[in-house]
Amino acid sequence: MTTPIRWGILGTGSIAGQFVEGLRALPDADVRAVGSRTLERAEAFGGERGIPNRHGSYEALASDPEVDVIYIATPHPMHARDSILCLEHGKHVVCEKPVTVNSGELEQVLGAAKASGKFFMEAMWMYFTPNIRLAESLVRDGAIGKVRMLTAHFGFQADADETSRLLNPDLAGGALLDVGIYPIAFALLMMGGVPKRMTSSACLGQTGVDEQSAYLFEYEDGAIAQLSSAVTTTTPYDAWILGDAGRIHVHAPFWGRCPGYTLYQGDDEEGTYVSEPLRGNGYDYEAEAAMQAIRDGLTEHPRMPHRRSQEFMATMDALRAQWGLRYPFE
Ligand SMILES: NC(=O)c1ccc[n+]([C@@H]2O[C@H](COP(=O)([O-])OP(=O)(O)OC[C@H]3O[C@@H](n4cnc5c(N)ncnc54)[C@H](OP(=O)(O)O)[C@@H]3O)[C@@H](O)[C@H]2O)c1
């Protein structure tokens, strides 16, 4: 039996609970500790889930000698601070997306990661979920010929509460950083990198953040990606990759950890539906990948390397610059 890797959970919100549930699918993952800004919330979160070590501050969690790797699940503007805290305490780190709010913050985190020699990865679960991996392999193997176009959308109608994380500028709210990162990550994965040119449009709402936004990516070879995101409008949750010899319809690539895809080749109009069942709730795949990389002594994961996080942040910085969207703390 492999020695279990001991996880600490930093923050006790919605995604933290789902990630812990994902870890339960991995017999070699030990959810050892949780840290919250208050001991009360750490006790409540840890008590409900049988997590033994419960800390009333993030510092106490980062100092816990029984923890190997910390999963950061705080709002975006705290990601840099919390990642650096954990790296400086000698912990490996898996940090929720977006990894930071801008490229400047990311460079500080990567500096701390380098200095610590510890593993650091942005938790882009989509890169590890089985049906996306299968669809990507088909694209790479030329199953649909040369990719010419791609469409991907991710938007939902959130509560109109202007103080919520999604609309609050102090918490780096807006569609781009919260959900737009997924269609962008999907395009970079399937198109094989960043575009040569980006045009975009955004609707900035009452609180000044982008309630909905759309992006058009143009690649060197003429391929085009049309992407959109929203936190005030529900969009279709799907994506298409269109090649000169076929197409792939990816079902809910950003929701439910992607249940499957349909491949159409040549003149086939019926398509072949493929659905690899998920093992846990789907967050287990990114956690498993991080654990393997840590066991292998890596400081970044080859499938979600630091360079890819830099590409996400540079892309989102450039889009926000097109709209004049800066957060109050920037
Ligand atoms: N991968 C995914 O599928 C996915 C899904 C949703 C969200 N996310 C990402 O995960 C992060 C957290 O999202 P979430 O929906 O879980 O948020 P959430 O429910 O609001 O939880 C955030 C947690 O962070 C802590 N926190 C620290 N400083 C805070 C502050 N100033 N205001 C509010 N909370 C603060 C709180 O825990 P304590 O009070 O216990 O310290 C809080 O429970 C975001 O960056 C988001 O983009 C990822």
PDB file of N, CA, C and O in Angstrom, residues 292-316:
ATOM      1  N   GLN A 292       0.249  12.032  -7.784  1.00  0.00           N
ATOM      2  CA  GLN A 292       1.257  11.265  -8.523  1.00  0.00           C
ATOM      3  C   GLN A 292       2.487  12.134  -8.795  1.00  0.00           C
ATOM      4  O   GLN A 292       3.631  11.693  -8.650  1.00  0.00           O
ATOM      5  N   ALA A 293       2.229  13.392  -9.195  1.00  0.00           N
ATOM      6  CA  ALA A 293       3.346  14.305  -9.484  1.00  0.00           C
ATOM      7  C   ALA A 293       4.182  14.546  -8.226  1.00  0.00           C
ATOM      8  O   ALA A 293       5.420  14.578  -8.283  1.00  0.00           O
ATOM      9  N   ILE A 294       3.516  14.698  -7.081  1.00  0.00           N
ATOM     10  CA  ILE A 294       4.233  14.914  -5.817  1.00  0.00           C
ATOM     11  C   ILE A 294       5.082  13.678  -5.497  1.00  0.00           C
ATOM     12  O   ILE A 294       6.250  13.790  -5.126  1.00  0.00           O
ATOM     13  N   ARG A 295       4.497  12.507  -5.688  1.00  0.00           N
ATOM     14  CA  ARG A 295       5.252  11.261  -5.423  1.00  0.00           C
ATOM     15  C   ARG A 295       6.455  11.151  -6.357  1.00  0.00           C
ATOM     16  O   ARG A 295       7.499  10.613  -5.983  1.00  0.00           O
ATOM     17  N   ASP A 296       6.295  11.665  -7.584  1.00  0.00           N
ATOM     18  CA  ASP A 296       7.389  11.599  -8.564  1.00  0.00           C
ATOM     19  C   ASP A 296       8.422  12.702  -8.351  1.00  0.00           C
ATOM     20  O   ASP A 296       9.369  12.832  -9.134  1.00  0.00           O
ATOM     21  N   GLY A 297       8.183  13.551  -7.357  1.00  0.00           N
ATOM     22  CA  GLY A 297       9.143  14.617  -7.050  1.00  0.00           C
ATOM     23  C   GLY A 297       9.080  15.787  -8.018  1.00  0.00           C
ATOM     24  O   GLY A 297      10.034  16.569  -8.126  1.00  0.00           O
ATOM     25  N   LEU A 298       7.957  15.952  -8.727  1.00  0.00           N
ATOM     26  CA  LEU A 298       7.841  17.059  -9.685  1.00  0.00           C
ATOM     27  C   LEU A 298       7.424  18.352  -8.973  1.00  0.00           C
ATOM     28  O   LEU A 298       6.799  18.298  -7.905  1.00  0.00           O
ATOM     29  N   THR A 299       7.752  19.484  -9.571  1.00  0.00           N
ATOM     30  CA  THR A 299       7.328  20.759  -8.994  1.00  0.00           C
ATOM     31  C   THR A 299       6.162  21.357  -9.791  1.00  0.00           C
ATOM     32  O   THR A 299       5.555  22.337  -9.379  1.00  0.00           O
ATOM     33  N   GLU A 300       5.875  20.776 -10.963  1.00  0.00           N
ATOM     34  CA  GLU A 300       4.684  21.181 -11.709  1.00  0.00           C
ATOM     35  C   GLU A 300       4.172  19.977 -12.474  1.00  0.00           C
ATOM     36  O   GLU A 300       4.909  19.006 -12.692  1.00  0.00           O
ATOM     37  N   HIS A 301       2.901  20.042 -12.893  1.00  0.00           N
ATOM     38  CA  HIS A 301       2.339  18.897 -13.602  1.00  0.00           C
ATOM     39  C   HIS A 301       2.463  19.132 -15.110  1.00  0.00           C
ATOM     40  O   HIS A 301       2.086  20.195 -15.609  1.00  0.00           O
ATOM     41  N   PRO A 302       2.977  18.121 -15.847  1.00  0.00           N
ATOM     42  CA  PRO A 302       3.173  18.339 -17.282  1.00  0.00           C
ATOM     43  C   PRO A 302       1.879  18.659 -18.033  1.00  0.00           C
ATOM     44  O   PRO A 302       1.901  19.323 -19.068  1.00  0.00           O
ATOM     45  N   ARG A 303       0.747  18.218 -17.525  1.00  0.00           N
ATOM     46  CA  ARG A 303      -0.520  18.476 -18.213  1.00  0.00           C
ATOM     47  C   ARG A 303      -1.107  19.843 -17.847  1.00  0.00           C
ATOM     48  O   ARG A 303      -1.918  20.394 -18.583  1.00  0.00           O
ATOM     49  N   MET A 304      -0.743  20.355 -16.700  1.00  0.00           N
ATOM     50  CA  MET A 304      -1.230  21.688 -16.282  1.00  0.00           C
ATOM     51  C   MET A 304      -0.024  22.438 -15.710  1.00  0.00           C
ATOM     52  O   MET A 304       0.039  22.751 -14.519  1.00  0.00           O
ATOM     53  N   PRO A 305       0.961  22.722 -16.593  1.00  0.00           N
ATOM     54  CA  PRO A 305       2.210  23.328 -16.107  1.00  0.00           C
ATOM     55  C   PRO A 305       2.032  24.811 -15.755  1.00  0.00           C
ATOM     56  O   PRO A 305       1.025  25.428 -16.111  1.00  0.00           O
ATOM     57  N   HIS A 306       3.027  25.378 -15.097  1.00  0.00           N
ATOM     58  CA  HIS A 306       2.992  26.798 -14.732  1.00  0.00           C
ATOM     59  C   HIS A 306       2.800  27.665 -15.982  1.00  0.00           C
ATOM     60  O   HIS A 306       2.117  28.682 -15.947  1.00  0.00           O
ATOM     61  N   ARG A 307       3.438  27.245 -17.083  1.00  0.00           N
ATOM     62  CA  ARG A 307       3.334  28.027 -18.324  1.00  0.00           C
ATOM     63  C   ARG A 307       1.874  28.174 -18.768  1.00  0.00           C
ATOM     64  O   ARG A 307       1.453  29.223 -19.235  1.00  0.00           O
ATOM     65  N   ARG A 308       1.078  27.124 -18.585  1.00  0.00           N
ATOM     66  CA  ARG A 308      -0.334  27.214 -18.988  1.00  0.00           C
ATOM     67  C   ARG A 308      -1.096  28.204 -18.094  1.00  0.00           C
ATOM     68  O   ARG A 308      -1.914  28.982 -18.574  1.00  0.00           O
ATOM     69  N   SER A 309      -0.769  28.202 -16.784  1.00  0.00           N
ATOM     70  CA  SER A 309      -1.399  29.201 -15.894  1.00  0.00           C
ATOM     71  C   SER A 309      -1.004  30.608 -16.347  1.00  0.00           C
ATOM     72  O   SER A 309      -1.823  31.532 -16.333  1.00  0.00           O
ATOM     73  N   GLN A 310       0.254  30.762 -16.761  1.00  0.00           N
ATOM     74  CA  GLN A 310       0.702  32.089 -17.245  1.00  0.00           C
ATOM     75  C   GLN A 310      -0.081  32.487 -18.499  1.00  0.00           C
ATOM     76  O   GLN A 310      -0.439  33.647 -18.682  1.00  0.00           O
ATOM     77  N   GLU A 311      -0.344  31.502 -19.362  1.00  0.00           N
ATOM     78  CA  GLU A 311      -1.122  31.800 -20.581  1.00  0.00           C
ATOM     79  C   GLU A 311      -2.560  32.201 -20.228  1.00  0.00           C
ATOM     80  O   GLU A 311      -3.104  33.136 -20.811  1.00  0.00           O
ATOM     81  N   PHE A 312      -3.163  31.498 -19.264  1.00  0.00           N
ATOM     82  CA  PHE A 312      -4.530  31.878 -18.844  1.00  0.00           C
ATOM     83  C   PHE A 312      -4.539  33.320 -18.351  1.00  0.00           C
ATOM     84  O   PHE A 312      -5.391  34.117 -18.724  1.00  0.00           O
ATOM     85  N   MET A 313      -3.590  33.629 -17.457  1.00  0.00           N
ATOM     86  CA  MET A 313      -3.606  34.949 -16.835  1.00  0.00           C
ATOM     87  C   MET A 313      -3.301  36.044 -17.865  1.00  0.00           C
ATOM     88  O   MET A 313      -3.947  37.090 -17.857  1.00  0.00           O
ATOM     89  N   ALA A 314      -2.339  35.793 -18.758  1.00  0.00           N
ATOM     90  CA  ALA A 314      -2.002  36.812 -19.766  1.00  0.00           C
ATOM     91  C   ALA A 314      -3.213  37.046 -20.683  1.00  0.00           C
ATOM     92  O   ALA A 314      -3.516  38.195 -21.060  1.00  0.00           O
ATOM     93  N   THR A 315      -3.913  35.978 -21.031  1.00  0.00           N
ATOM     94  CA  THR A 315      -5.101  36.107 -21.887  1.00  0.00           C
ATOM     95  C   THR A 315      -6.173  36.927 -21.174  1.00  0.00           C
ATOM     96  O   THR A 315      -6.758  37.854 -21.755  1.00  0.00           O
ATOM     97  N   MET A 316      -6.414  36.620 -19.907  1.00  0.00           N
ATOM     98  CA  MET A 316      -7.485  37.326 -19.189  1.00  0.00           C
ATOM     99  C   MET A 316      -7.082  38.766 -18.868  1.00  0.00           C
ATOM    100  O   MET A 316      -7.928  39.656 -18.894  1.00  0.00           O
TER     101      MET A 316
END
